[in-house]
PDB file of C-alpha atoms in Angstrom:
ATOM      1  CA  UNK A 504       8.866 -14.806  19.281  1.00  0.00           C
ATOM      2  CA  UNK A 505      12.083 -12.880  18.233  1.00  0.00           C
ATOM      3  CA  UNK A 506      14.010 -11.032  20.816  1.00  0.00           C
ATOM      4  CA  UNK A 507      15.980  -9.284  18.391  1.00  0.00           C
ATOM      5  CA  UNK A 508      16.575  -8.380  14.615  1.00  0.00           C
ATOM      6  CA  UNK A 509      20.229  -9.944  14.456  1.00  0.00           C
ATOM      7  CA  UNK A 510      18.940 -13.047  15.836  1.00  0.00           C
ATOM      8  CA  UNK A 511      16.701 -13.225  13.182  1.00  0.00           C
ATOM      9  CA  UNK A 512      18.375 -15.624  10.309  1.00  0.00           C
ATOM     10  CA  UNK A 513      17.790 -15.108   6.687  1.00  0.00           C
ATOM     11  CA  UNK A 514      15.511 -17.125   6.262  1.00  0.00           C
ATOM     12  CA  UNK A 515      12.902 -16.471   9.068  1.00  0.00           C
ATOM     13  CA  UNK A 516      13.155 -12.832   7.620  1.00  0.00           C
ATOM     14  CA  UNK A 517      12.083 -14.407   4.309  1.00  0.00           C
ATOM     15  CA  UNK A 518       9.443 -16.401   6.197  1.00  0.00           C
ATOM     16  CA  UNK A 519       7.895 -13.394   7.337  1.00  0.00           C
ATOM     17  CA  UNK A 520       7.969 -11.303   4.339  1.00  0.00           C
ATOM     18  CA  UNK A 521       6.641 -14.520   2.749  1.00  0.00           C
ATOM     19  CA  UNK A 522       3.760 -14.527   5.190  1.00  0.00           C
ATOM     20  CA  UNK A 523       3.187 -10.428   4.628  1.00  0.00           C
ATOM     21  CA  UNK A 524       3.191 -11.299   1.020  1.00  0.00           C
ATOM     22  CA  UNK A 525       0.404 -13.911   1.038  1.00  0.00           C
ATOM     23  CA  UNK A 526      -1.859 -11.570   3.591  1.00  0.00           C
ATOM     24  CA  UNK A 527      -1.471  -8.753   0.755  1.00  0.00           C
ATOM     25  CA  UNK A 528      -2.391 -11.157  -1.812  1.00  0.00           C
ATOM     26  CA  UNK A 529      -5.154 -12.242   0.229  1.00  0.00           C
ATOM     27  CA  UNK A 530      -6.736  -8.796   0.996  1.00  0.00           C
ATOM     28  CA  UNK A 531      -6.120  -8.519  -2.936  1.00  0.00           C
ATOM     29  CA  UNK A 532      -8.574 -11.350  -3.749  1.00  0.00           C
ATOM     30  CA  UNK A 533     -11.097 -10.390  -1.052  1.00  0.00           C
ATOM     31  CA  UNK A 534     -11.294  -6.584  -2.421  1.00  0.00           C
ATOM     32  CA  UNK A 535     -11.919  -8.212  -5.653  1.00  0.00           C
ATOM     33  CA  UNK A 536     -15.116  -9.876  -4.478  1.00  0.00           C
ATOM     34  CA  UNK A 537     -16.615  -7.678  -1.958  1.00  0.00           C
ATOM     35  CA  UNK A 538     -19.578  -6.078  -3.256  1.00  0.00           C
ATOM     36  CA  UNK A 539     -19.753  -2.771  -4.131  1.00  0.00           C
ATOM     37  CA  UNK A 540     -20.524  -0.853  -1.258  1.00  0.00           C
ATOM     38  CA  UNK A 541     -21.355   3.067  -0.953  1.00  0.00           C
ATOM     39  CA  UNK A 542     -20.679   5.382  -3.254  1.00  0.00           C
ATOM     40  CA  UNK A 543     -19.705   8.918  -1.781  1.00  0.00           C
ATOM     41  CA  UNK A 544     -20.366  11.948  -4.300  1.00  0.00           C
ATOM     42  CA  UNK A 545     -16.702  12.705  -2.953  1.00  0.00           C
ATOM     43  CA  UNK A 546     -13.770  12.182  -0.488  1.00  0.00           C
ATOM     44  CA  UNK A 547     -11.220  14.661   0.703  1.00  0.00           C
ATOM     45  CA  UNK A 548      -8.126  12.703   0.943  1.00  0.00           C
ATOM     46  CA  UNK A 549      -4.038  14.153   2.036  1.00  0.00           C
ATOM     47  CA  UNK A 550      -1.477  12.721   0.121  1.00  0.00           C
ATOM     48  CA  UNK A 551       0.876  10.541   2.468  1.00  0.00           C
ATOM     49  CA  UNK A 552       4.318   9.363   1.309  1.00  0.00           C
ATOM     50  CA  UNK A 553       4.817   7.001  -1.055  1.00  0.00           C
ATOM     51  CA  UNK A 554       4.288   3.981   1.658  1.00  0.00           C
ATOM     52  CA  UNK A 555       1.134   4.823   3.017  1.00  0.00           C
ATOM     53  CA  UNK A 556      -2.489   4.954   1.349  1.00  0.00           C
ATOM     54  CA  UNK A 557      -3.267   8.545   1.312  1.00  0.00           C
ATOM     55  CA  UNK A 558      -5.525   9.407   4.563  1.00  0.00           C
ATOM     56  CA  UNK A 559      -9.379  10.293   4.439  1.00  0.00           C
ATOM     57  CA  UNK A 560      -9.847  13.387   5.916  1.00  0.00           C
ATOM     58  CA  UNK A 561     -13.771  13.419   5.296  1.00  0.00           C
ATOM     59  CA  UNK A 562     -16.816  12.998   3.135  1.00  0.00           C
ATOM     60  CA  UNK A 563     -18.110  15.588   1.069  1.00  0.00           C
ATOM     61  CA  UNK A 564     -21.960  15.618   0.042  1.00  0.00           C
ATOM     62  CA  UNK A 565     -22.922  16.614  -3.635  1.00  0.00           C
ATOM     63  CA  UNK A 566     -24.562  20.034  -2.267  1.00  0.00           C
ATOM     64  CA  UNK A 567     -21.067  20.535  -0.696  1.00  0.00           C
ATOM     65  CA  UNK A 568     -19.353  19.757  -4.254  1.00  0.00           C
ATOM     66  CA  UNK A 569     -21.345  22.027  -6.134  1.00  0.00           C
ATOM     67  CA  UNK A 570     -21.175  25.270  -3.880  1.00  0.00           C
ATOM     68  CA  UNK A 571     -17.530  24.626  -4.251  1.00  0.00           C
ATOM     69  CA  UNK A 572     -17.215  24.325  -7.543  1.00  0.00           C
ATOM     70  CA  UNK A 573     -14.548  21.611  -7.118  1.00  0.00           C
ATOM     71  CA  UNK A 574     -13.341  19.144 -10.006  1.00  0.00           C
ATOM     72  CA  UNK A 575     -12.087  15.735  -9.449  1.00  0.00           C
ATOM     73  CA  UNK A 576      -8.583  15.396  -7.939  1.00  0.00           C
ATOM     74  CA  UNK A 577      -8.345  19.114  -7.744  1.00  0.00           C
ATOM     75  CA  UNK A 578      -5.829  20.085  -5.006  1.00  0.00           C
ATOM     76  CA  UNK A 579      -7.996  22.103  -2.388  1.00  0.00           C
ATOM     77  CA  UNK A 580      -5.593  22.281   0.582  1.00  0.00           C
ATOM     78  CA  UNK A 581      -2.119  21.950   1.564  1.00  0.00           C
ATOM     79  CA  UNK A 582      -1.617  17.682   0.143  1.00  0.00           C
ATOM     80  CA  UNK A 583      -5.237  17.678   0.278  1.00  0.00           C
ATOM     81  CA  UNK A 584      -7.548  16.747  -2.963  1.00  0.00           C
ATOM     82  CA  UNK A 585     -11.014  15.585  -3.799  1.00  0.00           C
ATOM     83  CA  UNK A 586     -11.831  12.524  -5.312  1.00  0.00           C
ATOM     84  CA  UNK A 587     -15.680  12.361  -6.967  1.00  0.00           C
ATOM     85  CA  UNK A 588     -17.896   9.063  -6.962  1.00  0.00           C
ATOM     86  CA  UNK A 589     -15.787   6.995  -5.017  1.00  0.00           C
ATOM     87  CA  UNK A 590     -16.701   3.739  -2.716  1.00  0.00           C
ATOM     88  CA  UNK A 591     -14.445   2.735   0.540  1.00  0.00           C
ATOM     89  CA  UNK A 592     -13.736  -0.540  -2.156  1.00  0.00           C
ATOM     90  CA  UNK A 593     -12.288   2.027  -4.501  1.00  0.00           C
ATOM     91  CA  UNK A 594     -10.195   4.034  -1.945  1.00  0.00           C
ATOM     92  CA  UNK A 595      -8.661   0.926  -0.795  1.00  0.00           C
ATOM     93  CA  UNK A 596      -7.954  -0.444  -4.464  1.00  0.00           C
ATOM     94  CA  UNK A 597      -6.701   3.132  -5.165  1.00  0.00           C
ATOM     95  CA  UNK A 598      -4.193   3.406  -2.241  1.00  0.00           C
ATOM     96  CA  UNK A 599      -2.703  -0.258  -2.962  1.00  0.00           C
ATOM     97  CA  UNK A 600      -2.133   0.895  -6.398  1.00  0.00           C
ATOM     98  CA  UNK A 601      -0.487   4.109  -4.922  1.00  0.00           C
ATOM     99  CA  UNK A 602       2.081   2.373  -2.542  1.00  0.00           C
ATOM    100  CA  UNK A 603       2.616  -0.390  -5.084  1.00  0.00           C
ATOM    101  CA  UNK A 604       2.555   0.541  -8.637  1.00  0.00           C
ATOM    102  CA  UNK A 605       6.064   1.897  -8.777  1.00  0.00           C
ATOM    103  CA  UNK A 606       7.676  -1.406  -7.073  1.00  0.00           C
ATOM    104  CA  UNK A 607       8.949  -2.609 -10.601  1.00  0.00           C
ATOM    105  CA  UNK A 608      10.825   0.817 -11.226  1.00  0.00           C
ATOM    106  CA  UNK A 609      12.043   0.838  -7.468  1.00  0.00           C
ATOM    107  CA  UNK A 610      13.392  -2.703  -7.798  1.00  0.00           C
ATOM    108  CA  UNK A 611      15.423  -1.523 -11.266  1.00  0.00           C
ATOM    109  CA  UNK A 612      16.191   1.373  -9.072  1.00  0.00           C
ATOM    110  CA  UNK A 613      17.300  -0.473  -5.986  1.00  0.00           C
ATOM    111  CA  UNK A 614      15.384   2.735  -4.227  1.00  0.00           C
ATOM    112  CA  UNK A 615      14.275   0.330  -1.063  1.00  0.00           C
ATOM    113  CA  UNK A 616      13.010   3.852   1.013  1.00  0.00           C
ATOM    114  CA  UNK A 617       9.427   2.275   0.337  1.00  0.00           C
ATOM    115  CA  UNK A 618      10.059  -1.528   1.686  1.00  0.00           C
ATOM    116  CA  UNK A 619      12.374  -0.454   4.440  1.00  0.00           C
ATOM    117  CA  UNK A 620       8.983   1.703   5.747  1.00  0.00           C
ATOM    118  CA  UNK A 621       6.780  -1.647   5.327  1.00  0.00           C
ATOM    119  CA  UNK A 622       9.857  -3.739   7.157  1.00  0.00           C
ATOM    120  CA  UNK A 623       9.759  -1.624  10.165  1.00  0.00           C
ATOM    121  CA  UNK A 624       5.952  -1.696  10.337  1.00  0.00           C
ATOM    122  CA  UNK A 625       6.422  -5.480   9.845  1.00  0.00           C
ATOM    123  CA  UNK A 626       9.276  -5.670  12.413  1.00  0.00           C
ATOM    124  CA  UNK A 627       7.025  -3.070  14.856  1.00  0.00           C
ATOM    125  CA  UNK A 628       4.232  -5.420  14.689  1.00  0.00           C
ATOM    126  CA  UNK A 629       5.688  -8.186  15.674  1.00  0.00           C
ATOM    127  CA  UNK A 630       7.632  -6.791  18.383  1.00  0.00           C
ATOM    128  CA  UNK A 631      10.599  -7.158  16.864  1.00  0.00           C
ATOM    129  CA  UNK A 632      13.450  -4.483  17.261  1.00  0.00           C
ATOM    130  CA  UNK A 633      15.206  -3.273  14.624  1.00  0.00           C
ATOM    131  CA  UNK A 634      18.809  -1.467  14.167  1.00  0.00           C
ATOM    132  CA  UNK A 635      17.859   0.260  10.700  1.00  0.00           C
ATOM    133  CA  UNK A 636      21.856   0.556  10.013  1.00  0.00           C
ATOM    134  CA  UNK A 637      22.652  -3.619  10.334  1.00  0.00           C
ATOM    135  CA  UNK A 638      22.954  -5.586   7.674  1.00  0.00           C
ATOM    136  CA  UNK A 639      19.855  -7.995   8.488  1.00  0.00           C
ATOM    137  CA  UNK A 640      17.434  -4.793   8.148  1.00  0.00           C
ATOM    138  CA  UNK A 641      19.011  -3.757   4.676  1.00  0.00           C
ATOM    139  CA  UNK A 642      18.343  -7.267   3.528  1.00  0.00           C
ATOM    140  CA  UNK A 643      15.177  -7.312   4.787  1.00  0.00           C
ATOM    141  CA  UNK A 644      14.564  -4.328   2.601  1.00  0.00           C
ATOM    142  CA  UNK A 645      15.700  -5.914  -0.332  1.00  0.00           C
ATOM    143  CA  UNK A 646      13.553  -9.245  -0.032  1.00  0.00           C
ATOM    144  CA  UNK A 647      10.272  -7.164   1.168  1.00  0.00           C
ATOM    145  CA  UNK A 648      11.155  -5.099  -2.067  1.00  0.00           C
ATOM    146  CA  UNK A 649      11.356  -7.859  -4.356  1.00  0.00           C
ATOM    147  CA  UNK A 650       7.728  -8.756  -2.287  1.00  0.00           C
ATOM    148  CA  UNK A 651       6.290  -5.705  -3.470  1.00  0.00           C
ATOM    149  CA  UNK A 652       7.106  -6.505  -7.041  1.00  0.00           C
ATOM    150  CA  UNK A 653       5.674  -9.609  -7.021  1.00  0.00           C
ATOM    151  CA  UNK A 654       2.854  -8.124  -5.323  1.00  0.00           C
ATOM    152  CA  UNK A 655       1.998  -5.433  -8.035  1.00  0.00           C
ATOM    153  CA  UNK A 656       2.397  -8.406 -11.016  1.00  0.00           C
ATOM    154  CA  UNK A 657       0.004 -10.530  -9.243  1.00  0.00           C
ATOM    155  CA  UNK A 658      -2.471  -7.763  -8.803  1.00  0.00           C
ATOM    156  CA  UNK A 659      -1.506  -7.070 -13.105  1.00  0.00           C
ATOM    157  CA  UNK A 660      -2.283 -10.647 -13.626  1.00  0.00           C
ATOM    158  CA  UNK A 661      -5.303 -10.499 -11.715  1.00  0.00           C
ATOM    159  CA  UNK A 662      -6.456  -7.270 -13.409  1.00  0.00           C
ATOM    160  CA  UNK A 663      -5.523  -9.132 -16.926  1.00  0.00           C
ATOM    161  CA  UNK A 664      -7.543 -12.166 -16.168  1.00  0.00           C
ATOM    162  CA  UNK A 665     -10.834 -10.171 -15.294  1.00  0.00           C
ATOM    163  CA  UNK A 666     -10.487  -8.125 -18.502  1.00  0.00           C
ATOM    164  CA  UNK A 667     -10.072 -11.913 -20.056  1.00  0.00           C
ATOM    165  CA  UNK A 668     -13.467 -13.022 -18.856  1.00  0.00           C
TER     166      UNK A 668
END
């Protein structure tokens, strides 16, 4: 498709971002109507930076909970916590909210370390290489972080209108 970044014009970048944008939207709306699916008596999760989902490590059973005396979110490891009555639904709704409920302070910011990590993966995906020092990637960084901000008010709105109903 692309050999290479600086071949890329503006507004293909914007294309793609655009195109990233609607997919997150999309797995937005479909989280929203999935049913409810199994609910875990608890999750051991590691904190990842601030652009990833934190990772499941494994699935704790309530026995396992109450030999251990553990409380929710208590930190049990090195980045590692519990989280108690939790679905797969809610982990993913959880680490969405994680990697994208500071996007409005990181636009006022202009801290871009968060979309610059989604651009490469982007970029990577597509097979698209990247020179993180030109011009066309810091650009990129700027329009996937004005993405993410759109991103997290949709997802408000969204949360608003449900509360509406």
């Amino acid at each position: 498709m692309f050999q290479n970044v600086e071949r890329v014009d503006r507004a293909e970048v914007q294309s793609l971002i655009d195109a990233w944008l609607k997919a997150e939207l999309e797995e937005d709306a479909y989280l929203r109507e999935a049913p409810e699916d199994v609910i875990y008596a608890g999750v051991v999760l590691k904190r990842e930076p601030a652009w990833k989902p934190d990772s499941i490590l494994r699935r704790v059973t309530f026995e396992e909970l109450a030999a251990a005396d553990i409380d929710p979110f208590e930190e049990i490891g090195q980045n590692e916590y519990v989280v108690r009555d939790v679905s797969d639904r809610d982990l993913r709704f959880a680490g969405r909210k994680k990697v994208f409920s500071g996007a409005p302070q990181r636009v006022d910011d202009e801290d871009e370390e968060v979309a610059e990590e989604h651009v490469k993966a982007l970029f990577t995906r597509l097979g698209i290489p990247i020179d993180e020092f030109s011009a066309k990637f810091e650009t990129a960084g700027l329009m996937m972080m004005r993405a993410h901000d759109d991103l997290w008010r949709a997802m408000g709105e969204r949360d608003a209108a449900r509360y509406r109903l």
